[in-house]
Each structure stands twice: as C-alpha cells, then as structure tokens.
Short mmCIF file of C-alpha atoms in Angstrom, two decimals:
data_model
loop_
_atom_site.label_atom_id
_atom_site.label_comp_id
_atom_site.label_asym_id
_atom_site.label_seq_id
_atom_site.Cartn_x
_atom_site.Cartn_y
_atom_site.Cartn_z
CA UNK A 173 26.94 50.07 -71.01
CA UNK A 174 23.41 50.90 -72.21
CA UNK A 175 20.75 51.51 -69.55
CA UNK A 176 17.07 51.63 -70.44
CA UNK A 177 15.19 53.74 -67.91
CA UNK A 178 16.27 57.00 -66.27
CA UNK A 179 14.37 56.46 -63.05
CA UNK A 180 15.89 55.99 -59.60
CA UNK A 181 17.43 52.59 -60.32
CA UNK A 182 18.75 53.62 -63.72
CA UNK A 183 20.40 56.78 -62.39
CA UNK A 184 21.87 55.02 -59.34
CA UNK A 185 23.37 52.27 -61.48
CA UNK A 186 24.65 54.73 -64.08
CA UNK A 187 26.35 56.83 -61.40
CA UNK A 188 28.24 53.82 -60.03
CA UNK A 189 29.31 52.61 -63.48
CA UNK A 190 30.49 56.09 -64.52
CA UNK A 191 32.60 56.31 -61.36
CA UNK A 192 34.34 53.15 -62.61
CA UNK A 193 35.20 54.94 -65.87
CA UNK A 194 32.55 53.06 -67.86
CA UNK A 195 30.93 54.73 -70.87
CA UNK A 196 27.19 54.87 -70.21
CA UNK A 197 24.28 55.60 -72.55
CA UNK A 198 20.81 56.10 -71.05
CA UNK A 199 17.61 55.62 -73.06
CA UNK A 200 14.27 56.91 -71.78
CA UNK A 201 10.94 57.91 -73.33
CA UNK A 202 10.75 61.07 -71.19
CA UNK A 203 12.59 64.15 -72.44
CA UNK A 204 12.65 65.53 -68.88
CA UNK A 205 14.23 62.38 -67.40
CA UNK A 206 16.84 62.22 -70.17
CA UNK A 207 17.72 65.89 -69.62
CA UNK A 208 18.04 65.31 -65.87
CA UNK A 209 20.31 62.30 -66.42
CA UNK A 210 22.62 64.18 -68.78
CA UNK A 211 22.74 67.20 -66.45
CA UNK A 212 23.61 65.10 -63.38
CA UNK A 213 25.88 62.48 -64.93
CA UNK A 214 28.67 62.30 -67.47
CA UNK A 215 26.67 60.16 -69.88
CA UNK A 216 24.97 60.23 -73.26
CA UNK A 217 21.16 60.47 -73.23
CA UNK A 218 18.80 59.30 -75.95
CA UNK A 219 15.06 59.94 -75.93
CA UNK A 220 13.12 57.02 -77.30
CA UNK A 221 11.52 53.63 -76.72
CA UNK A 222 13.65 50.65 -75.78
CA UNK A 223 11.68 48.44 -78.16
CA UNK A 224 12.67 50.61 -81.13
CA UNK A 225 15.55 48.85 -82.89
CA UNK A 226 16.70 52.15 -84.40
CA UNK A 227 17.13 53.67 -80.93
CA UNK A 228 18.99 50.59 -79.72
CA UNK A 229 21.40 50.88 -82.65
CA UNK A 230 21.80 54.62 -82.00
CA UNK A 231 22.69 53.84 -78.38
CA UNK A 232 25.47 51.51 -79.51
CA UNK A 233 23.98 48.22 -78.28
CA UNK A 234 25.92 46.30 -80.91
CA UNK A 235 29.24 47.06 -79.18
CA UNK A 236 27.96 47.48 -75.62
CA UNK A 237 29.21 45.26 -72.83
CA UNK A 238 25.68 45.03 -71.41
CA UNK A 239 22.13 46.26 -71.96
CA UNK A 240 20.28 46.80 -68.67
CA UNK A 241 16.51 47.43 -68.70
CA UNK A 242 15.21 48.95 -65.46
CA UNK A 243 12.07 50.82 -66.51
CA UNK A 244 8.86 50.59 -64.45
CA UNK A 245 7.31 48.29 -67.08
CA UNK A 246 8.09 44.55 -66.92
CA UNK A 247 6.85 44.14 -70.49
CA UNK A 248 9.15 46.83 -71.91
CA UNK A 249 12.10 45.40 -69.98
CA UNK A 250 11.40 41.89 -71.29
CA UNK A 251 10.77 42.84 -74.90
CA UNK A 252 13.71 45.26 -75.18
CA UNK A 253 16.11 42.70 -73.69
CA UNK A 254 14.69 40.05 -76.02
CA UNK A 255 15.34 42.29 -79.03
CA UNK A 256 18.90 43.05 -77.94
CA UNK A 257 19.59 39.38 -77.12
CA UNK A 258 18.45 38.19 -80.55
CA UNK A 259 19.99 41.06 -82.53
CA UNK A 260 23.30 41.71 -80.78
CA UNK A 261 24.68 38.32 -79.75
CA UNK A 262 27.73 39.59 -77.84
CA UNK A 263 25.83 41.99 -75.57
CA UNK A 264 24.77 40.78 -72.14
CA UNK A 265 21.13 41.49 -71.29
CA UNK A 266 19.75 42.23 -67.84
CA UNK A 267 16.13 42.95 -66.92
CA UNK A 268 14.36 44.09 -63.74
CA UNK A 269 11.08 42.14 -63.49
CA UNK A 270 8.59 42.47 -60.63
CA UNK A 271 5.76 40.17 -61.69
CA UNK A 272 5.91 36.51 -60.68
CA UNK A 273 3.85 35.74 -63.81
CA UNK A 274 7.09 35.97 -65.79
CA UNK A 275 9.63 34.69 -63.27
CA UNK A 276 7.72 32.15 -61.16
CA UNK A 277 7.72 31.93 -57.38
CA UNK A 278 11.36 30.87 -57.25
CA UNK A 279 12.54 33.90 -59.22
CA UNK A 280 13.75 32.72 -62.63
CA UNK A 281 17.24 34.08 -63.19
CA UNK A 282 17.94 33.26 -66.83
CA UNK A 283 16.64 31.65 -69.99
CA UNK A 284 13.54 33.78 -70.57
CA UNK A 285 13.72 35.28 -74.10
CA UNK A 286 17.46 34.67 -74.02
CA UNK A 287 17.96 37.23 -71.24
CA UNK A 288 21.18 36.63 -69.32
CA UNK A 289 20.01 37.82 -65.91
CA UNK A 290 16.65 38.72 -64.38
CA UNK A 291 16.43 40.56 -61.05
CA UNK A 292 13.20 40.77 -59.07
CA UNK A 293 13.31 43.93 -56.89
CA UNK A 294 10.80 42.51 -54.39
CA UNK A 295 12.75 39.26 -54.03
CA UNK A 296 16.04 41.13 -53.56
CA UNK A 297 14.51 43.32 -50.82
CA UNK A 298 13.05 40.25 -49.09
CA UNK A 299 16.41 38.47 -49.23
CA UNK A 300 18.14 41.49 -47.70
CA UNK A 301 15.55 41.76 -44.91
CA UNK A 302 15.77 38.05 -44.09
CA UNK A 303 19.57 38.14 -43.93
CA UNK A 304 19.41 41.24 -41.70
CA UNK A 305 17.08 39.43 -39.30
CA UNK A 306 19.39 36.42 -39.23
CA UNK A 307 22.35 38.67 -38.39
CA UNK A 308 20.57 40.33 -35.47
CA UNK A 309 19.27 43.55 -37.09
CA UNK A 310 22.39 45.64 -36.79
CA UNK A 311 22.34 48.62 -39.09
CA UNK A 312 26.07 48.29 -39.53
CA UNK A 313 26.64 44.54 -39.92
CA UNK A 314 26.65 42.95 -43.38
CA UNK A 315 26.78 39.28 -44.27
CA UNK A 316 27.91 37.29 -47.31
CA UNK A 317 26.58 34.34 -49.31
CA UNK A 318 29.17 31.58 -48.86
CA UNK A 319 30.92 32.43 -45.61
CA UNK A 320 30.06 33.05 -41.97
CA UNK A 321 32.37 36.06 -41.93
CA UNK A 322 30.66 39.39 -41.30
CA UNK A 323 31.53 43.00 -42.03
CA UNK A 324 30.89 45.41 -39.16
CA UNK A 325 31.12 49.20 -39.46
CA UNK A 326 32.41 50.49 -36.14
CA UNK A 327 32.21 54.22 -35.35
CA UNK A 328 35.08 55.52 -33.20
CA UNK A 329 33.70 57.82 -30.51
CA UNK A 330 35.80 60.87 -29.49
CA UNK A 331 36.39 59.26 -26.09
CA UNK A 332 37.28 55.80 -27.47
CA UNK A 333 40.31 54.08 -25.88
CA UNK A 334 41.49 53.16 -29.39
CA UNK A 335 42.22 56.75 -30.49
CA UNK A 336 45.86 57.15 -31.43
CA UNK A 337 46.42 53.41 -31.59
CA UNK A 338 47.60 51.82 -34.81
CA UNK A 339 45.48 49.22 -36.60
CA UNK A 340 47.83 46.55 -35.28
CA UNK A 341 47.58 47.87 -31.71
CA UNK A 342 43.79 47.89 -31.90
CA UNK A 343 43.74 44.25 -32.93
CA UNK A 344 45.96 43.37 -29.98
CA UNK A 345 43.84 45.37 -27.51
CA UNK A 346 40.56 43.80 -28.63
CA UNK A 347 42.09 40.32 -28.47
CA UNK A 348 39.95 39.28 -31.42
CA UNK A 349 40.86 37.91 -34.83
CA UNK A 350 39.71 40.44 -37.43
CA UNK A 351 40.85 42.69 -40.26
CA UNK A 352 40.15 46.40 -40.65
CA UNK A 353 39.31 46.41 -44.35
CA UNK A 354 38.78 50.16 -44.71
CA UNK A 355 38.54 53.44 -42.81
CA UNK A 356 36.07 56.20 -43.63
CA UNK A 357 37.72 59.39 -42.39
CA UNK A 358 35.91 62.66 -42.88
CA UNK A 359 33.97 61.27 -45.83
CA UNK A 360 37.05 59.88 -47.58
CA UNK A 361 37.74 56.14 -47.65
CA UNK A 362 41.23 54.67 -47.33
CA UNK A 363 42.58 51.11 -47.25
CA UNK A 364 44.75 50.99 -44.09
CA UNK A 365 48.04 49.29 -43.30
CA UNK A 366 49.02 47.90 -39.90
CA UNK A 367 50.66 51.20 -38.96
CA UNK A 368 47.66 53.41 -39.82
CA UNK A 369 46.51 55.32 -36.71
CA UNK A 370 42.91 55.40 -35.50
CA UNK A 371 41.43 58.90 -35.24
CA UNK A 372 38.26 60.25 -33.57
CA UNK A 373 35.08 59.91 -35.67
CA UNK A 374 36.64 57.30 -37.97
CA UNK A 375 34.31 54.57 -39.22
CA UNK A 376 36.16 51.26 -39.35
CA UNK A 377 34.99 48.45 -41.64
CA UNK A 378 35.92 45.32 -39.70
CA UNK A 379 35.71 41.77 -41.09
CA UNK A 380 35.52 38.88 -38.64
CA UNK A 381 33.57 35.67 -38.09
CA UNK A 382 30.30 35.80 -36.18
CA UNK A 383 31.84 34.82 -32.82
CA UNK A 384 34.60 37.41 -33.09
CA UNK A 385 32.09 40.08 -34.06
CA UNK A 386 30.06 39.12 -31.00
CA UNK A 387 33.13 39.71 -28.83
CA UNK A 388 33.74 43.08 -30.50
CA UNK A 389 30.11 44.10 -29.99
CA UNK A 390 30.35 43.12 -26.32
CA UNK A 391 33.37 45.40 -26.03
CA UNK A 392 31.53 48.40 -27.44
CA UNK A 393 28.30 47.59 -25.60
CA UNK A 394 26.02 47.10 -28.60
CA UNK A 395 25.27 43.37 -28.39
CA UNK A 396 21.66 42.36 -29.20
CA UNK A 397 20.00 38.99 -29.59
CA UNK A 398 18.47 37.78 -32.82
CA UNK A 399 14.78 38.82 -32.83
CA UNK A 400 12.15 36.09 -32.66
CA UNK A 401 8.80 37.85 -32.15
CA UNK A 402 8.29 39.95 -35.27
CA UNK A 403 5.42 42.14 -36.46
CA UNK A 404 5.19 42.94 -40.17
CA UNK A 405 3.14 46.03 -41.05
CA UNK A 406 1.71 45.81 -44.55
CA UNK A 407 0.84 42.56 -46.37
CA UNK A 408 2.73 43.46 -49.54
CA UNK A 409 4.48 41.34 -52.15
CA UNK A 410 7.73 41.83 -50.27
CA UNK A 411 6.02 40.61 -47.09
CA UNK A 412 4.93 37.47 -48.92
CA UNK A 413 8.43 36.90 -50.33
CA UNK A 414 9.94 37.38 -46.86
CA UNK A 415 7.53 34.89 -45.25
CA UNK A 416 8.35 32.35 -47.96
CA UNK A 417 11.98 32.47 -46.85
CA UNK A 418 11.07 31.73 -43.22
CA UNK A 419 10.51 28.30 -41.73
CA UNK A 420 7.12 27.38 -40.28
CA UNK A 421 8.63 27.69 -36.80
CA UNK A 422 9.81 31.24 -37.53
CA UNK A 423 6.46 32.24 -39.02
CA UNK A 424 4.61 30.96 -35.95
CA UNK A 425 6.07 33.90 -34.02
CA UNK A 426 5.22 36.48 -36.69
CA UNK A 427 2.23 38.82 -36.75
CA UNK A 428 1.07 40.60 -39.91
CA UNK A 429 -0.99 43.80 -39.73
CA UNK A 430 -2.90 45.09 -42.75
CA UNK A 431 -6.09 47.10 -43.19
CA UNK A 432 -7.37 45.26 -46.30
CA UNK A 433 -9.72 42.40 -45.37
CA UNK A 434 -9.23 40.41 -48.59
CA UNK A 435 -5.46 40.62 -48.29
CA UNK A 436 -5.60 39.49 -44.65
CA UNK A 437 -7.71 36.48 -45.65
CA UNK A 438 -5.26 35.57 -48.41
CA UNK A 439 -2.31 35.66 -46.02
CA UNK A 440 -4.20 33.63 -43.39
CA UNK A 441 -4.91 30.92 -45.97
CA UNK A 442 -1.39 30.90 -47.40
CA UNK A 443 0.35 30.98 -43.99
CA UNK A 444 -2.02 29.41 -41.41
CA UNK A 445 0.64 29.55 -38.68
CA UNK A 446 0.64 33.37 -38.77
CA UNK A 447 -1.37 35.72 -36.61
CA UNK A 448 -2.97 38.14 -39.10
CA UNK A 449 -4.62 41.30 -37.75
CA UNK A 450 -6.96 43.42 -39.86
CA UNK A 451 -6.30 46.94 -38.62
CA UNK A 452 -5.07 50.39 -39.58
CA UNK A 453 -1.62 50.81 -38.05
CA UNK A 454 -2.27 54.56 -37.70
CA UNK A 455 -5.07 53.79 -35.22
CA UNK A 456 -3.62 55.08 -31.95
CA UNK A 457 -5.09 52.15 -29.98
CA UNK A 458 -3.94 49.26 -32.16
CA UNK A 459 -0.43 49.07 -30.73
CA UNK A 460 -1.73 48.81 -27.17
CA UNK A 461 -4.73 46.58 -27.90
CA UNK A 462 -2.62 43.98 -29.68
CA UNK A 463 0.30 44.36 -27.23
CA UNK A 464 2.71 45.04 -30.07
CA UNK A 465 5.12 46.73 -27.68
CA UNK A 466 6.18 43.29 -26.45
CA UNK A 467 7.64 42.31 -29.83
CA UNK A 468 11.38 42.19 -30.59
CA UNK A 469 11.16 43.69 -34.07
CA UNK A 470 8.73 45.69 -36.22
CA UNK A 471 9.23 45.88 -39.98
CA UNK A 472 7.16 48.46 -41.88
CA UNK A 473 6.56 47.13 -45.42
CA UNK A 474 3.62 49.14 -46.74
CA UNK A 475 3.63 50.89 -50.13
CA UNK A 476 3.87 54.28 -48.40
CA UNK A 477 7.41 55.45 -47.56
CA UNK A 478 6.26 58.12 -45.10
CA UNK A 479 4.00 55.68 -43.24
CA UNK A 480 6.85 53.16 -43.02
CA UNK A 481 9.23 55.73 -41.55
CA UNK A 482 6.67 57.03 -39.02
CA UNK A 483 5.57 53.54 -38.00
CA UNK A 484 9.13 52.25 -37.52
CA UNK A 485 10.07 55.33 -35.50
CA UNK A 486 6.95 55.15 -33.32
CA UNK A 487 7.55 51.44 -32.67
CA UNK A 488 10.72 52.28 -30.75
CA UNK A 489 8.80 54.78 -28.61
CA UNK A 490 6.33 52.14 -27.38
CA UNK A 491 8.98 49.62 -26.39
CA UNK A 492 9.65 47.48 -29.47
CA UNK A 493 13.37 46.70 -29.31
CA UNK A 494 14.23 47.23 -32.96
CA UNK A 495 12.56 48.48 -36.12
CA UNK A 496 13.10 48.47 -39.87
CA UNK A 497 11.47 50.56 -42.62
CA UNK A 498 11.11 49.89 -46.34
CA UNK A 499 11.78 52.73 -48.78
CA UNK A 500 10.30 52.34 -52.25
CA UNK A 501 10.41 55.84 -53.72
CA UNK A 502 12.48 58.43 -51.84
CA UNK A 503 16.02 57.32 -51.00
CA UNK A 504 16.56 60.58 -49.11
CA UNK A 505 14.65 59.04 -46.22
CA UNK A 506 17.53 56.68 -45.58
CA UNK A 507 19.52 59.61 -44.19
CA UNK A 508 16.80 60.37 -41.65
CA UNK A 509 16.79 56.89 -40.14
CA UNK A 510 19.48 57.40 -37.51
CA UNK A 511 17.83 60.59 -36.29
CA UNK A 512 14.48 58.81 -35.90
CA UNK A 513 15.96 55.84 -34.00
CA UNK A 514 15.18 53.39 -36.82
CA UNK A 515 17.69 50.54 -36.81
CA UNK A 516 17.68 49.61 -40.52
CA UNK A 517 16.22 51.20 -43.64
CA UNK A 518 15.78 48.97 -46.69
CA UNK A 519 15.95 50.71 -50.05
CA UNK A 520 14.50 48.74 -52.98
CA UNK A 521 16.66 50.85 -55.29
CA UNK A 522 19.86 49.95 -53.43
CA UNK A 523 19.14 46.22 -53.13
CA UNK A 524 18.24 46.01 -56.83
CA UNK A 525 21.33 47.92 -57.96
CA UNK A 526 23.55 45.70 -55.78
CA UNK A 527 22.10 42.63 -57.47
CA UNK A 528 22.70 44.11 -60.93
CA UNK A 529 26.28 45.04 -60.06
CA UNK A 530 26.91 41.58 -58.65
CA UNK A 531 26.00 40.06 -62.03
CA UNK A 532 28.00 42.62 -64.02
CA UNK A 533 31.09 41.95 -61.89
CA UNK A 534 31.30 38.34 -63.08
CA UNK A 535 30.04 34.82 -62.44
CA UNK A 536 32.38 34.21 -59.51
CA UNK A 537 31.13 37.22 -57.51
CA UNK A 538 28.90 35.63 -54.86
CA UNK A 539 27.97 38.91 -53.18
CA UNK A 540 28.83 42.58 -53.30
CA UNK A 541 28.34 45.45 -50.86
CA UNK A 542 28.78 49.11 -51.72
CA UNK A 543 29.49 51.40 -48.74
CA UNK A 544 30.11 55.05 -47.93
CA UNK A 545 28.21 56.51 -50.88
CA UNK A 546 29.81 54.06 -53.27
CA UNK A 547 33.42 54.84 -52.35
CA UNK A 548 34.10 51.34 -50.98
CA UNK A 549 33.19 47.97 -52.47
CA UNK A 550 33.36 44.67 -50.59
CA UNK A 551 33.52 41.66 -52.95
CA UNK A 552 32.93 38.02 -52.12
CA UNK A 553 34.79 36.04 -54.79
CA UNK A 554 34.70 32.30 -55.41
CA UNK A 555 38.20 31.32 -56.52
CA UNK A 556 38.29 29.19 -59.66
CA UNK A 557 41.19 27.58 -61.47
CA UNK A 558 41.49 30.39 -64.00
CA UNK A 559 41.92 33.19 -61.42
CA UNK A 560 45.29 34.91 -61.57
CA UNK A 561 45.64 34.49 -57.80
CA UNK A 562 44.79 30.78 -57.61
CA UNK A 563 47.48 28.69 -55.77
CA UNK A 564 49.33 31.84 -54.68
CA UNK A 565 50.21 33.07 -51.20
CA UNK A 566 48.75 36.45 -50.31
CA UNK A 567 52.29 37.74 -49.81
CA UNK A 568 52.96 36.92 -53.49
CA UNK A 569 50.00 38.99 -54.72
CA UNK A 570 50.88 42.62 -55.41
CA UNK A 571 47.78 44.52 -54.29
CA UNK A 572 49.51 47.87 -54.92
CA UNK A 573 47.87 49.24 -51.75
CA UNK A 574 44.59 49.38 -53.67
CA UNK A 575 42.77 46.57 -51.89
CA UNK A 576 42.96 44.13 -49.01
CA UNK A 577 41.96 40.47 -48.65
CA UNK A 578 39.94 40.60 -45.43
CA UNK A 579 38.57 37.07 -45.14
CA UNK A 580 39.08 33.53 -46.39
CA UNK A 581 36.76 30.50 -46.30
CA UNK A 582 37.96 27.16 -47.69
CA UNK A 583 35.79 24.75 -49.68
CA UNK A 584 35.00 22.85 -46.45
CA UNK A 585 33.45 25.95 -44.91
CA UNK A 586 36.24 26.81 -42.48
CA UNK A 587 36.64 30.59 -42.18
CA UNK A 588 39.84 32.35 -41.15
CA UNK A 589 41.29 35.84 -41.10
CA UNK A 590 44.11 35.48 -43.65
CA UNK A 591 47.79 36.27 -43.24
CA UNK A 592 50.52 36.72 -45.81
CA UNK A 593 51.17 32.96 -45.64
CA UNK A 594 47.57 32.06 -46.60
CA UNK A 595 47.30 30.28 -49.96
CA UNK A 596 44.26 30.71 -52.21
CA UNK A 597 42.96 27.41 -53.59
CA UNK A 598 40.28 26.60 -56.13
CA UNK A 599 36.91 26.51 -54.36
CA UNK A 600 37.94 29.01 -51.66
CA UNK A 601 35.84 32.08 -50.95
CA UNK A 602 37.63 35.38 -50.32
CA UNK A 603 36.40 38.76 -49.15
CA UNK A 604 38.20 41.62 -50.87
CA UNK A 605 37.77 45.30 -50.00
CA UNK A 606 38.85 48.17 -52.20
CA UNK A 607 37.97 51.70 -53.22
CA UNK A 608 35.76 52.14 -56.27
CA UNK A 609 38.61 53.35 -58.47
CA UNK A 610 40.32 50.00 -57.83
CA UNK A 611 37.39 47.88 -59.06
CA UNK A 612 38.90 46.93 -62.43
CA UNK A 613 42.21 46.06 -60.77
CA UNK A 614 40.46 43.81 -58.24
CA UNK A 615 38.37 42.07 -60.88
CA UNK A 616 41.40 41.33 -63.05
CA UNK A 617 43.09 39.64 -60.08
CA UNK A 618 40.17 37.72 -58.61
CA UNK A 619 37.56 37.65 -61.38
#
C-alpha cells in the first residue's frame, strides 16, 4: 500500500493497515512529517511530491495493491491518482476530495481521471451524523447500510446482575434475541463462546434488531427517544451536507446558529423551512433568548474543535437532552467527551478512514466499523455467488474461533440472529465480527 500524505488521516490509515500485516509506504513533502511517520510506525517513508513520477516509482506504485492520496490538497490528490491510474494499470487509486467542484453535490464516487474511489470527508461526516440521529444519538449504538440490525456496546457495571453469568445465561435472562459479538476486557478484545463468563467492567458488543435493542436499553435504563427538535451550531459545509440528507419535515424542526450574516442568508435561501439565527454562540444570553434549552439535540459543527467541545458540553448544562461535537483537527478530544457529558463526538479523520477501509476491503463490504482502538472490526458483507460461504450452513463454516457471524438479513429484508442451522444465500447480508489479526481470514471467507 502506498499512502500520499502523512497527516492525521494518512497516519491513522497506515496504522490500521500495518496492524493487518500490510507493507506500507508513506510519501509526503515534509521531512518532519515523514520522520514522524517512520518513528511511530513500521513503514517506509519517502520525502517528495506525489505528482513526481520518479517518487511514485521509488515508492513501488507499480506493484502496490492501492495508492491512497489523503493530503490536504484536492488538486494534488486528483493529479497524483490520475498519474498512478494511467501509469500503473493494476494499482487501485483512492483520493480524498473535499470540494464539490470536482465531485458534484451527490458525491461522485468513481470515473474522474480513472480514479477507482473518491471519498468526501465532509459527506462522510454528514452521513455518520445523520445515521446517529436516526438511531437515537446513543454514543454506543452503531448501524449498518443494508440491515436494521444494530450493534450496541454495553458496559457491565460492578453491581450488574449479569456478573458471573455465561454468555448463554445472559441471553436467557434478558429474554431478547441477540448475539454478543465481542468482549472488551481490560483493553483486550476477545470473541466469546456461549460458555464465556461475564466479568465486571467488561464492554459487550451486542448485535440485535432495533426492537430487541430497545428492550435491552429498557433493561439497563438508558432508553431515549429519537430527537426531533435540533439546533445546529455553525453553518459549515458539513451542516449543509447534513441538511441535504434530511426531509423538509425534519428540517422544519431544525435551527441553525451562525455569526456570519452572509452565510445565514445563504442557508435561509437554500433551506427556507429552517429557522436561521445570526448570533455568536459564545454570547452568554443567546441560549436563553432563543430558548435553546428546550431542544432535544445540539450539534456543534463549527470549524473550531475547542468551541465545539465547549458548546456541546454547555448545552447539557442548560437542559438540552443530548449533544454532539465535531472534531476536525485534534482526535485527542474524543477521549474527553465522556467526562464532559457529550453524548457523541464525530471525528472527520475516523469517518474518512472508515470509508477508505470499506473500499479497500472489497466491493461486497457494505459497511465497516472499527472499535476498541482498532482491535475489533465489524463487517457488513453482501453475499454473492462467488463467496466461499455461499449456500453453506453456519455450522459447516470453520471460523477457527477467530470471528463470529452476529447477524443475518435475507434479500427480502428480514433480519434474524443466526444459529448454526442458518444457511447463507446469494443476496443475503451478514454481520461478521472479528479481531483485527483475523481480517484476512474473514475476507477470504466472505469477501
């Protein structure tokens, strides 16, 4: 793999690929960034420009599985991928592009300069935010593309009645149909069997359909309704992309706050059903004057990470039920969220890297979630006729204790928690959980 750009996205992606035993070469025009990458990661670093054919050859693009351009320049990403695409025919090309000038409002995914895949970081963040709203703004519930099944990370309190129970016993006690796909125990992730015991402070990754998850949440006392009245702080490109995903009815209950008059006018014209307020969110009176405390959800989407964190935290203090904060630059802020009572933190780096990994995993990977600092991956595979597991019972598939099939949705949209007797057919969607060192094994079976 050759990665152009040793910034946050480049380093995050490189780290995950190296953990999968991939050979990674990083190209960057900054000597300091290249030195940092080589010092932190087991990779080869080359200082140079991605549009220099000599540097691309030196990096081994001719024999690389993929060339991924994630610099801060759309033009460099486009041109470098175009050069690789035209020069090295067998190398996949992937580019991160922010500007809609190149991709269009619908987010062009392929075809431009022969590039195999284009990811728009703003569009990916907006998609993640929209899906989180639809799922009720739980910081620990994740959804998938082609199934109603959800993944819920459930923390086992020291006084939990499930302590000491086996995975099978817990399922019986909850009287809900679900699968525990993984357990994070003391920072180490394991794929459990039915006899695995539950211990205090475990984090359980549970897969179930939306109704079963609702029952589980009722049991642990964390059930919340989907938010309807939403205030968006900051009229950014991500805000625009998020509003484009909403229906007119949804937008009619949304308020946008921004201090730039021209931007407010643009949003009012583009989305006439919105309430747009020109104000500085740091004004101590604005929250009270506009009665923002009565809203269900505040999402801070400005270009300032610190302001987003402070605003989302303060929102909870004045009575807003839930809050979300966007992180553009400093991923370390994501660790502070739980201490500041912020429900969800959205990292542009993380959402972009997930999109890139989803493409690199193969065409039948509909979605992909990376959890617990990259130790666990949750795949959503679309089964096709060439899959090794097609037309087989789960009991006939030797998973070697490396992974677990946690959910199954047939081509008619019916979702079930699978058993050993479940048969995988072409057109089915399956959710597969496994540790990162099992990624290649999982892909060979289901990819």
